[in-house]
Amino acid sequence: STLNSFAALGRPVHRQVREYLQAVFKADTPFPDVLKNNEKLQKEALLPLNTVTNHVPLQIGDYTDFYAGRNHAYNVGVLFRGPDNALQPNYNHLPVGYHGRASSIVVSGTPIVRPTGQILTNPTATPKIPVFSPCKRLDIELEMAAFVSTSNELGHPVPIEEAEDHIFGLVLMNDWSARDIQAWEYVPLGPFNSKNFATTISPWVVLIDALEPFRAQGLEPGNRDSLLPYLREKRPDNAYDIKLEFDIRHNGLSKEDAPIHVSDSNTKNLLFSFPQMLTHHTITGCNLRTGDLLGS
């Protein structure tokens, strides 16, 4: 089973359940007979980690990936268009995003098959003739992603002051990207096969209330005057201070070898918050549903 039914109950219920579970697991729990003194339930509910098989936590109907990391967006823009045209004029005014493929979202640890597609072996050649080849520039994008909890009706946008209550929680996400396939296909409609072969997410959803102590200001305040009013939040600290690290272990390393450290980041590096992404997604009247996933 998945967490969709629980997510759809809404944030007040999520908060009550979280507080109750915290009380049950406290050393001085006020409910000792629920678990602490209940050996039978302990055997049924507390499982050794090495016996657990993880799954995608919710049934995902739709998946949208945003482009809210400005440093990342600039670097990718330089890769494809050069530094003078790296960021488009709209970038600082709205959360740029595209619709992804929900069917190929998999849980952490799932093997990924190297994609094959059309690539240009010599981008400077004239005429430009692609070849059919396995991807030679497989890349990762380290992200956080948000699950939608309660849905909105078609034709009814979610106001920015209500958007956070439509977010169930966050997961880690790896937006696998075939850069050579992407470079050839992305004009004029954006990435397609270069992104649709796999997206990895973590199995554990961290409820939005659990992240409240990590509130921080993002790249720019969430209430900045340069935003149109529908995106302007009441408070400047609309991001989270969550440190992210990326290490890689390739086939040439043994289990005893330390992985190779590649990158450090932080969710403070986002230009737009998840509530801003959700509000912008619905501003046309688009209806989001329980279990929809929003990448950052």
XYZ file of C-alpha atoms in Angstrom:
296
model
C 0.000 0.000 0.000
C 0.981 3.661 -0.353
C 0.569 6.827 1.710
C -1.948 8.491 -0.632
C -4.975 8.001 1.622
C -3.102 9.353 4.631
C -1.691 12.294 2.660
C -5.186 13.233 1.455
C -6.388 13.694 5.064
C -4.612 17.044 5.220
C -2.053 18.820 7.338
C -4.010 19.012 10.642
C -4.300 15.209 10.694
C -0.646 14.757 9.678
C 0.354 17.030 12.561
C -1.750 15.123 15.107
C -0.441 11.725 13.972
C 3.158 12.969 14.078
C 2.738 14.321 17.607
C 1.123 11.074 18.751
C 3.908 8.906 17.295
C 6.534 11.133 18.901
C 4.793 10.646 22.242
C 4.609 6.859 21.757
C 8.356 6.605 21.074
C 9.498 8.868 23.933
C 11.410 7.144 26.744
C 8.922 8.580 29.235
C 5.939 7.992 26.953
C 2.500 8.760 28.373
C 1.251 5.721 26.417
C 3.549 2.876 27.617
C 1.042 0.137 26.863
C 0.844 1.067 23.186
C 4.395 -0.022 22.307
C 6.950 0.268 25.118
C 5.358 -2.508 27.191
C 3.800 -4.319 24.232
C 6.279 -6.991 23.144
C 3.861 -8.499 20.642
C 3.400 -5.220 18.782
C 7.146 -4.524 18.907
C 7.800 -7.763 17.007
C 5.145 -6.895 14.431
C 5.896 -3.195 13.959
C 9.656 -2.784 14.560
C 11.624 -4.497 11.818
C 15.403 -4.863 11.310
C 16.480 -2.513 8.540
C 18.161 -5.305 6.575
C 14.805 -7.110 6.258
C 12.958 -4.127 4.791
C 12.228 -3.642 1.082
C 11.647 0.016 0.251
C 9.076 1.229 -2.249
C 8.027 4.514 -3.841
C 6.041 6.008 -0.931
C 3.024 7.319 -2.858
C 1.238 6.428 -6.068
C 2.368 9.268 -8.349
C -0.167 10.448 -10.905
C 1.729 13.423 -12.302
C 5.259 14.720 -11.940
C 6.518 18.252 -12.586
C 10.177 19.190 -12.307
C 11.043 22.793 -11.577
C 14.309 24.607 -12.261
C 14.546 26.707 -9.103
C 18.262 26.326 -8.345
C 19.654 29.448 -9.988
C 23.302 28.351 -9.823
C 22.390 25.048 -11.459
C 20.222 26.773 -14.067
C 23.073 29.135 -14.921
C 25.595 26.303 -15.265
C 23.288 24.254 -17.505
C 22.522 27.373 -19.530
C 26.240 27.970 -20.054
C 26.613 24.331 -21.104
C 23.988 24.658 -23.848
C 23.918 28.368 -24.776
C 27.023 30.060 -23.367
C 27.375 32.554 -20.476
C 25.768 35.504 -22.276
C 22.463 33.672 -22.729
C 22.546 31.273 -19.786
C 19.404 32.527 -17.997
C 16.305 33.606 -19.898
C 14.561 36.931 -19.047
C 11.698 35.109 -17.293
C 13.908 33.156 -14.896
C 13.852 35.518 -11.895
C 10.118 36.188 -12.217
C 8.517 32.734 -12.205
C 9.330 29.139 -11.221
C 10.367 27.579 -14.539
C 9.287 23.955 -14.864
C 8.390 21.143 -17.239
C 6.160 18.089 -17.065
C 8.081 14.874 -16.444
C 7.342 11.173 -16.658
C 5.713 9.678 -13.536
C 5.922 6.067 -14.746
C 9.731 5.942 -14.525
C 10.072 7.343 -10.990
C 11.796 4.664 -8.908
C 12.902 4.266 -5.306
C 16.507 4.617 -4.118
C 18.637 1.593 -4.954
C 16.815 0.694 -8.176
C 19.339 -0.073 -10.970
C 19.306 2.446 -13.826
C 19.845 1.337 -17.434
C 22.013 3.678 -19.490
C 19.710 5.355 -22.051
C 20.212 5.248 -25.803
C 19.156 7.947 -28.245
C 20.108 10.491 -30.883
C 23.250 12.519 -30.185
C 25.545 14.843 -32.111
C 29.078 13.527 -31.974
C 30.348 16.800 -33.486
C 28.057 19.734 -32.584
C 30.131 22.194 -34.648
C 29.860 20.219 -37.891
C 27.755 21.365 -40.858
C 25.299 19.874 -41.629
C 24.327 18.564 -38.188
C 23.655 14.838 -38.533
C 22.893 12.804 -35.386
C 23.918 9.236 -34.662
C 22.106 6.599 -32.611
C 24.250 5.822 -29.585
C 24.264 4.985 -25.886
C 24.439 8.128 -23.763
C 28.033 9.225 -23.162
C 27.232 12.189 -20.884
C 24.984 10.758 -18.185
C 24.486 13.350 -15.455
C 22.719 13.701 -12.119
C 20.734 16.538 -10.560
C 20.622 16.504 -6.759
C 17.220 17.831 -5.692
C 14.547 17.865 -3.051
C 11.002 17.109 -4.172
C 7.601 17.723 -2.593
C 4.544 15.476 -2.570
C 1.117 17.071 -2.887
C -1.286 16.187 -0.073
C -4.716 17.701 -0.661
C -5.894 18.458 -4.178
C -7.451 21.589 -5.648
C -10.405 21.695 -8.007
C -9.931 22.291 -11.717
C -10.219 26.013 -12.382
C -9.419 26.985 -8.779
C -5.829 28.210 -8.219
C -4.232 27.751 -4.794
C -3.435 31.133 -3.174
C 0.136 31.515 -1.954
C -0.992 31.818 1.681
C -2.668 28.378 1.440
C -0.078 26.581 -0.678
C 2.024 25.118 2.135
C -1.024 23.291 3.502
C -1.234 21.395 0.198
C 2.287 19.963 0.658
C 2.583 16.563 2.359
C 6.369 16.448 2.778
C 9.737 16.255 1.062
C 11.943 13.513 -0.357
C 15.412 13.433 -1.873
C 15.449 13.228 -5.654
C 17.957 12.468 -8.402
C 16.844 13.803 -11.771
C 18.929 11.587 -14.056
C 19.824 13.501 -17.227
C 21.341 12.373 -20.529
C 23.089 15.604 -21.496
C 24.153 14.629 -25.009
C 20.633 13.456 -25.869
C 19.245 16.614 -24.249
C 21.529 18.935 -26.222
C 20.156 17.626 -29.529
C 16.468 17.294 -28.636
C 15.635 20.190 -26.304
C 14.914 22.864 -28.959
C 12.143 24.003 -29.128
C 10.043 22.146 -26.511
C 12.607 21.243 -23.849
C 13.930 17.904 -22.555
C 12.095 14.705 -23.470
C 13.916 11.375 -23.826
C 16.922 12.846 -22.033
C 14.887 12.891 -18.800
C 12.161 10.264 -19.146
C 14.192 7.097 -18.551
C 14.499 7.365 -14.744
C 14.031 9.632 -11.744
C 15.079 8.331 -8.312
C 13.459 9.385 -5.033
C 14.037 8.348 -1.430
C 11.452 6.093 0.259
C 10.979 8.266 3.355
C 8.758 11.360 3.290
C 9.709 14.055 5.818
C 6.517 15.859 6.819
C 6.511 19.582 6.181
C 5.999 20.321 9.908
C 9.198 18.442 10.773
C 11.175 20.928 8.669
C 9.926 24.041 10.473
C 13.081 24.315 12.703
C 15.206 24.494 9.539
C 13.497 27.553 8.062
C 15.915 29.894 6.297
C 15.990 32.542 3.628
C 16.689 31.269 0.138
C 18.729 33.003 -2.532
C 16.334 35.938 -2.250
C 13.547 36.744 0.255
C 10.209 35.080 -0.411
C 8.449 38.432 0.012
C 10.669 40.413 -2.377
C 8.983 43.287 -4.210
C 10.185 42.124 -7.632
C 7.706 39.224 -7.545
C 4.190 39.587 -8.855
C 1.738 39.660 -5.930
C 0.391 36.126 -6.469
C 3.884 34.703 -5.760
C 4.827 37.001 -2.884
C 4.958 35.213 0.480
C 4.432 36.917 3.841
C 7.775 35.872 5.295
C 11.279 36.131 3.802
C 12.489 32.775 5.184
C 10.579 30.567 2.765
C 13.395 28.037 2.205
C 15.066 25.373 4.379
C 18.651 25.057 5.572
C 19.225 21.423 4.580
C 22.754 20.396 3.638
C 22.990 18.003 0.701
C 26.010 15.957 -0.367
C 26.617 13.823 -3.436
C 29.147 10.981 -3.528
C 29.699 8.444 -6.295
C 30.881 4.855 -6.124
C 31.798 3.527 -9.568
C 32.355 -0.078 -10.589
C 36.113 0.182 -10.114
C 35.754 0.716 -6.354
C 35.488 -2.105 -3.857
C 33.047 -2.046 -0.958
C 35.947 -1.119 1.314
C 36.943 1.915 -0.785
C 35.575 5.297 0.217
C 33.189 6.820 -2.339
C 34.344 9.812 -4.384
C 32.919 13.103 -3.149
C 31.450 15.134 -6.008
C 29.359 17.999 -4.696
C 27.888 19.874 -1.731
C 24.727 21.925 -1.864
C 21.922 23.277 0.286
C 18.215 23.815 -0.228
C 18.850 27.484 0.626
C 20.148 27.725 -2.947
C 16.598 27.657 -4.340
C 15.232 30.877 -5.815
C 11.599 29.801 -5.336
C 9.970 27.841 -2.512
C 7.734 24.800 -2.847
C 4.625 26.872 -1.976
C 5.572 29.296 -4.764
C 6.039 26.398 -7.177
C 2.664 24.936 -6.222
C 0.844 28.255 -6.502
C 2.406 29.031 -9.878
C 1.536 25.519 -11.106
C -2.140 26.106 -10.300
C -2.429 29.782 -11.264
C -3.997 28.874 -14.621
C -6.541 26.660 -12.853
C -4.538 23.439 -13.199
C -5.689 20.875 -10.647
C -3.043 19.040 -8.623
C -3.907 15.694 -7.048
C -2.806 13.777 -3.988
C 0.506 12.075 -4.735
C 1.644 14.469 -7.453
C 5.388 15.116 -7.221
C 7.089 18.506 -7.600
C 10.845 18.454 -8.191
C 12.868 21.549 -7.388
